[in-house]
Structures are given as structure tokens and as C-alpha cells.
Amino acid sequence: MGCGVSKSDQFHKGSRKAIRSAVLIQRWYRQYIARTEMKRRYTWHIFQSIEYSGEQAQIKLYNFLGYLMDNFTPASNERNLISHIFRENEVCRDAEWERYFCYKNIEVPEIYSGPHLTFPLTVEQAVGLVEAFRNKKQLHSRYVLQLLLETWRQLRMLPNINRISTCQSKEITICGDLHGQLDDLLLIFYKNDMPSLENPYVFNGDFVDRGKDSIEILLILFSFLLVYPSEVHLNRGNHEDHIINLRYGFTKEVLTKYKLHGKRILKLLQKIFSWLPLATVIDQKVLVLHGGISDTTDLAILARVDRHNYVSALRPPKKRHQSSAGMSIDSDMDLDTSCRHKSFLRQNSLAFLKPINRESFQNRSLQDFSDRLKVSAVEEVEISGRRRSILDKDINPPENERTAAASSESLNSLTVVDEWKQILDLLWSDPMTQDGCVPNEVRGGGCYWGPDVTEDFLNRHNLQLIIRSHECKQEGYEFCHNRKVLTLFSASNYYDVGSNRGAYVKLGPDLVPYLIQYQASSMIRELTVRQSAGRTERSALKVLREQVFAHKSDLLCAIKRFDRNNTGLVCVSDWASAVESVMHLGLPWRMLRSQLVPGKIHGGMIDYHEWFNELAIKGVNADHIDQSLLETLYRHRSTLETIFRIVDYDNSGFISIEDFQQTWKLLSVYLKMEITDDTIADLIVTIDRNQDGSIDIEEFMEAFRLTDKKSRLERGRSMFMGTATDLTKLDGDPNI
């Protein structure tokens, strides 16, 4: 017999090779999936962290300005600059409001080619409005005011909580956040048909901001509300608030599209937003609300509050007085002594400044107590740590952490603050995986509530499901709390093209959610999954690099602590530790190093000076401006523009040199930094090149490259507010 290898041995040897190959392929594939999942998580974490920090910054700014209103004397320059945004209830009767909003003296020119409306509105007109907006036409301001007035009258007849049933139509469609993205609404109507007697809808708030077509979405929804008042239901979201609109683009969008009558339109929308119902109950079993609940949420209280008093949900309504002319006047305007209450002391649902003794405030200027507004570095680190913990869903708070700190000096007993808290929590809260209820320090408003709070709430109110929105989810929806809470988000491609799907849900008599997902951009169909993920990751990293630049000075100090010999080099692990100590984002910095510091490695060490030299705003022509001030400008660009918009009370787009100086004084106290008069003078010289004595807000924001026209995120699509020009240049196919 020969000594050759038998066929059996050859077979077994080939099988072993095949198994080893399969194991290697499987191991490679698992590593690939793990890396992809890690990239997905940090991409999402970057977007969400920056979005929520922007909301928190806006709440803090409003609290700061409200604090100034409560504590400055009426004659102070700073108070006069900002007082108009707090005049939420300054006019009295509805009849007087209607005279102010009268549209009859506005003529429609013959050359106008947009849709014409007659009232009462018909189905054909509502459908025609949808088609007109699909074709990029604009509704004339006369019809806008007329439509909004009719909507305001209709909303005033509705209860705080709508109660509807599936028995009439068999199915009800619920939509989440739309955020000014008309393409998503058009796609929903294409897939699910428009509202009708047989096809009712619930739209769950956040119709406006960030997207470029917020006013068009409102006009479509309001028109169908008027045509089908029993089939179309609108809940208020946290962005149906004029203070939030100042930062996130809706105010700017309206003033850009309706230059002549934009101010009246915005004022009427303030009234409309305050009259939007707070929630909807379906078949007495499913609660639909925008944000969420807390451990004190009570539907009986919410059903009887005067919701229209909360023009902004960020601040309790002031005590009201009747003037001799019969007008209702805010006590904020006459400094009634009863307004000494400190509503901003409430710590469980809204982030506020530290309390200061009011008795020492009389006749003080802004600079007198700038030192009183400081927060220590240790406190900042602790707060950032808590934010990160909640974002990571990894908190375990003590039972007594959530304490009610409402001041005993409240205006109208504790009832006013309690009612305000109910609305604030309903609009701003988010669910968490742990039991309990803690302050939502990530957003700066509302609460984080756990499964135990959901269970108790559902049992107390004999409900079985909560449908809420308020949070972007990658799949457009997400169940939590043993599938008793459903988060629904209808704005697809929210952070960038391909970043997330949108979704809506249909409920039949069995109340079992049937979810439909979509993405409303033709670009998605042209990209592979890998290309889409790569595009989203690059967009997130660009945002992260911008944030790193904004903290450049702090990063340099942190890194130098690891470079005791001043070599200009640090190892990757020390670099990662230093960056995390400043940014507090909880990201895998070692993994991100190659993306953030490409080609700066020398023998395993990072040349951080070379890295920092590349971290600069490209094209800035302001060599005489202090570098730390440039970083501050970049870091707080949205806050700065918001203050400018507030100071620009006539919405002209220009502010005087004097107001510009006062704005910077406000900003210096708010940011707890010193900005000298010489620095402000340098800024004025840089900006006011034609020396006409006024500052063009757009030119100022552009002069320091505080917006990047190539970034989708900077164009009102996401957490940053874009310029008027950018609002008209978003990517994507305009047609569905």
C-alpha cells in the first residue's frame, strides 16, 4: 500500500481550514459591527450633547434676563433693552387684540400669484395651500393674518386636554416633531393621505424651529384644523414658545419672509401658541403629549389651568392688575413689591441662577453685581458630569435628590408655581431607564422620569400607554419603560442627511401601535448604508472640531499640565484625558484621535502646538481682537445672536452703537468674563466700516465667521441657527 494522504485526511484538513477561515471572517465581521456601532453611538452622542447644551443655554439666558427684569430699576438702560420680550400679557381684551391684528387694510396686489383664501375655509383651499407650498409659493401676509386670527378663535374654544375616540374613524394617525421640515409633512400626506373625516391626525408639537419651512407647516396644520376641527388635533411643544424661537430660527424665518407684517404675525403666533392644547387622550387609554411627565404630573390639574397665561413656559406668569383704563398689566412692568418672589429658585425642573438678596438691588447697574453671578469651576465640572451621566443613561440618584424649592414668596400662593411646573414638565421632560424622577440638567428644563413613575402615573389615571415626542431617535421611534412609553419623532435627516429616519404611528380600536418609517430626501436613495453613515459621522466630527476650537485656551492649559518639561508633545492617553477634562462629553477620545489630530503623531506623541495652530477660524480679519474673545464669540455665537435679536426690538436687522455696547455689557455679565470698553470699541471699528452709527447684525455674525455656510448644521436644520440666506439653500430634493 502507498503512504499517500487518504482522501479522508484531505477532507478533514480542508474542513479545518474552512472552519478557521469562517472563524476569522466571523471575528472580522464582529469587529466591524462593533466599530460601526461605536461610531454610531459617538456620532449620535456628539449631536445630542450639543443640541441639548444649546437648549440649556437658551433657558439660562432667559432666566438671566428675567432676573435682570425682576431686579433692575425701571429706568436702567439694561432693563429697557430687554423689557419688550417680557411684555407677554400687556394688552387687555381679546377684542383689542383683534383690532391690532386686523388684516383688512392690507391689500393683495394684482401681481400676486400665490393662493387666495376665503373664509370659512374649504377642503379644496386647504389642499391647494399644500400644493402651493410644495411648489415654493408664499401665502400673502393678508391671508396669513386672516388664517391665524381664525385659528386663534378656534383654539380658544378647545379644552386643555382633547379627548378623542377611534370608534368614528377606526384609525388615528399621530405625528411627532416636524421642526419646520416641510418635506417630511408632504411625505406623510403622500403615504397616509391628508386629514379628512375618515383620516384624523394628532400632531404632537414642535412644528417650528431649525427647519426652513416652519411658517408653511403651521399654515397647513391650521388650515386643516379649521376645516376639520374634530379630526385634526394639535398639541403644544416646547418650541411653541417665542423665547425658544428667538434662538432656533423661527422668529428670523418669519421676519425674513414677511418683512412688512412679520412683527404682527409673530405677536399673533405668541397668542396662538399659548392657546394650543396641552395633551390628547385617545379612547381614555392612550395619552399623547409632547415631552413627558414627572412624579407630580396630574391630569386633573392640567385640565383646569389657564393655559393661555403661559405665553412662555419658561417663566411663571406674573401677578395681574387692572389699570384705570381696564387694561391688564404685568406686575413686571410696574415693579409691584409682590414680584420679589424668586421663581428662579425652583431647582427641580428648571436651571436657574443662584439667589441674590433683592433688597440690595435698588439703583444698581449691571456691572455692580457681575461678581455675584459666578459659578465655580468645581460646580461646572460637577454639572457637566451629571449631564454626561444622564445622557449615558447611567445615573442612580438618591431618593431625596428631587426637592421642591419653590419660594414661599410666590405671587399667587403655591398654586401658580405648581401649575407652571405641571406645564413645564409636560413640555420638557424625557424618560430614563432608572427608577425615580430627577432634574433634567441636560436640557436645563423639565425632568427625567423612570419606569416606576410611568407605572404609577398610568395606574392613577387608568391609562395603558404614553406617546410622546421631543427626542430625535435614529429609527424615528423608540419604546421604553416596558413598552409603556413610545417616543415618536417625525423629522427625518434631522442632524444631517441619513442621520435618522422619521416615523408616525397609527392607532386602531385595539390601541396597538402600527409604526411607519421613512426618510424624506432623494439623496438617501443615492447613498449606500456605509456612505450614509460616513457622511453623518463626518458632519458630527466637524461639529466636534468646532466645539474643540471654542475651548482652545482651556484645552491648551489642560494639556500643558501633562507636559511638565514643556516639550510640546504629549502621549495619546494624556491628550485624551486632557480633552475629556475640558469637554466633559464622555466620548472615546483615543478612538477619535486620528479624526481630530490627523498626522500630528511623532514617535507615538502628539505635537499639540501644531494641532492648535490648525484650530483657527479660517478667514478672520481681526488680528487686533484678543484670541480668547474670538473663542468666546464662537462658543456662544447662538447666544450672542439671540441677544442681538432681543435688542433689535423693531426687527430692522440693525442696532445702534449704544445698544451694541449695552449688549456686550449684558453678555460680559452673563458669561462671567470681563470685556473692556476698548475691546468693544475695537469690535465697533471692525464692523461699522461705513461709519453710519449702526451695526448690521448679519454682517457682524459673518465678520468673525461665526457661521459656516458649508455646514448643514449651521443652516437652521439642526441645533444652530442659520442666516437668512442659508435658510433658502438647504440641500435635498424639494419634490417628494
PDB file of N, CA and C in Angstrom, residues 117-123 125 150 226-227:
ATOM      1  N   LEU A 117     -57.336  82.889  -0.274  1.00  0.00           N
ATOM      2  CA  LEU A 117     -58.174  82.211   0.711  1.00  0.00           C
ATOM      3  C   LEU A 117     -59.446  83.004   0.957  1.00  0.00           C
ATOM      4  N   THR A 118     -60.547  82.283   1.132  1.00  0.00           N
ATOM      5  CA  THR A 118     -61.804  82.870   1.591  1.00  0.00           C
ATOM      6  C   THR A 118     -62.273  82.064   2.796  1.00  0.00           C
ATOM      7  N   PHE A 119     -63.040  82.709   3.658  1.00  0.00           N
ATOM      8  CA  PHE A 119     -63.461  82.045   4.888  1.00  0.00           C
ATOM      9  C   PHE A 119     -64.978  82.045   4.995  1.00  0.00           C
ATOM     10  N   PRO A 120     -65.573  80.958   5.519  1.00  0.00           N
ATOM     11  CA  PRO A 120     -64.898  79.794   6.100  1.00  0.00           C
ATOM     12  C   PRO A 120     -64.123  78.980   5.063  1.00  0.00           C
ATOM     13  N   LEU A 121     -63.017  78.434   5.512  1.00  0.00           N
ATOM     14  CA  LEU A 121     -62.088  77.723   4.633  1.00  0.00           C
ATOM     15  C   LEU A 121     -62.703  76.413   4.148  1.00  0.00           C
ATOM     16  N   THR A 122     -62.385  76.015   2.918  1.00  0.00           N
ATOM     17  CA  THR A 122     -62.881  74.757   2.362  1.00  0.00           C
ATOM     18  C   THR A 122     -61.741  73.745   2.266  1.00  0.00           C
ATOM     19  N   VAL A 123     -62.119  72.483   2.069  1.00  0.00           N
ATOM     20  CA  VAL A 123     -61.127  71.421   1.899  1.00  0.00           C
ATOM     21  C   VAL A 123     -60.248  71.715   0.694  1.00  0.00           C
ATOM     22  N   GLN A 125     -59.370  74.521  -0.568  1.00  0.00           N
ATOM     23  CA  GLN A 125     -58.403  75.573  -0.286  1.00  0.00           C
ATOM     24  C   GLN A 125     -57.248  75.050   0.568  1.00  0.00           C
ATOM     25  N   GLU A 150     -58.448  83.323  12.577  1.00  0.00           N
ATOM     26  CA  GLU A 150     -59.473  82.276  12.644  1.00  0.00           C
ATOM     27  C   GLU A 150     -58.994  81.107  13.504  1.00  0.00           C
ATOM     28  N   LEU A 226     -59.055  74.167  10.861  1.00  0.00           N
ATOM     29  CA  LEU A 226     -60.279  74.929  10.631  1.00  0.00           C
ATOM     30  C   LEU A 226     -61.297  74.143   9.807  1.00  0.00           C
ATOM     31  N   VAL A 227     -60.801  73.355   8.863  1.00  0.00           N
ATOM     32  CA  VAL A 227     -61.707  72.571   8.014  1.00  0.00           C
ATOM     33  C   VAL A 227     -62.260  71.363   8.770  1.00  0.00           C
TER      34      VAL A 227
END
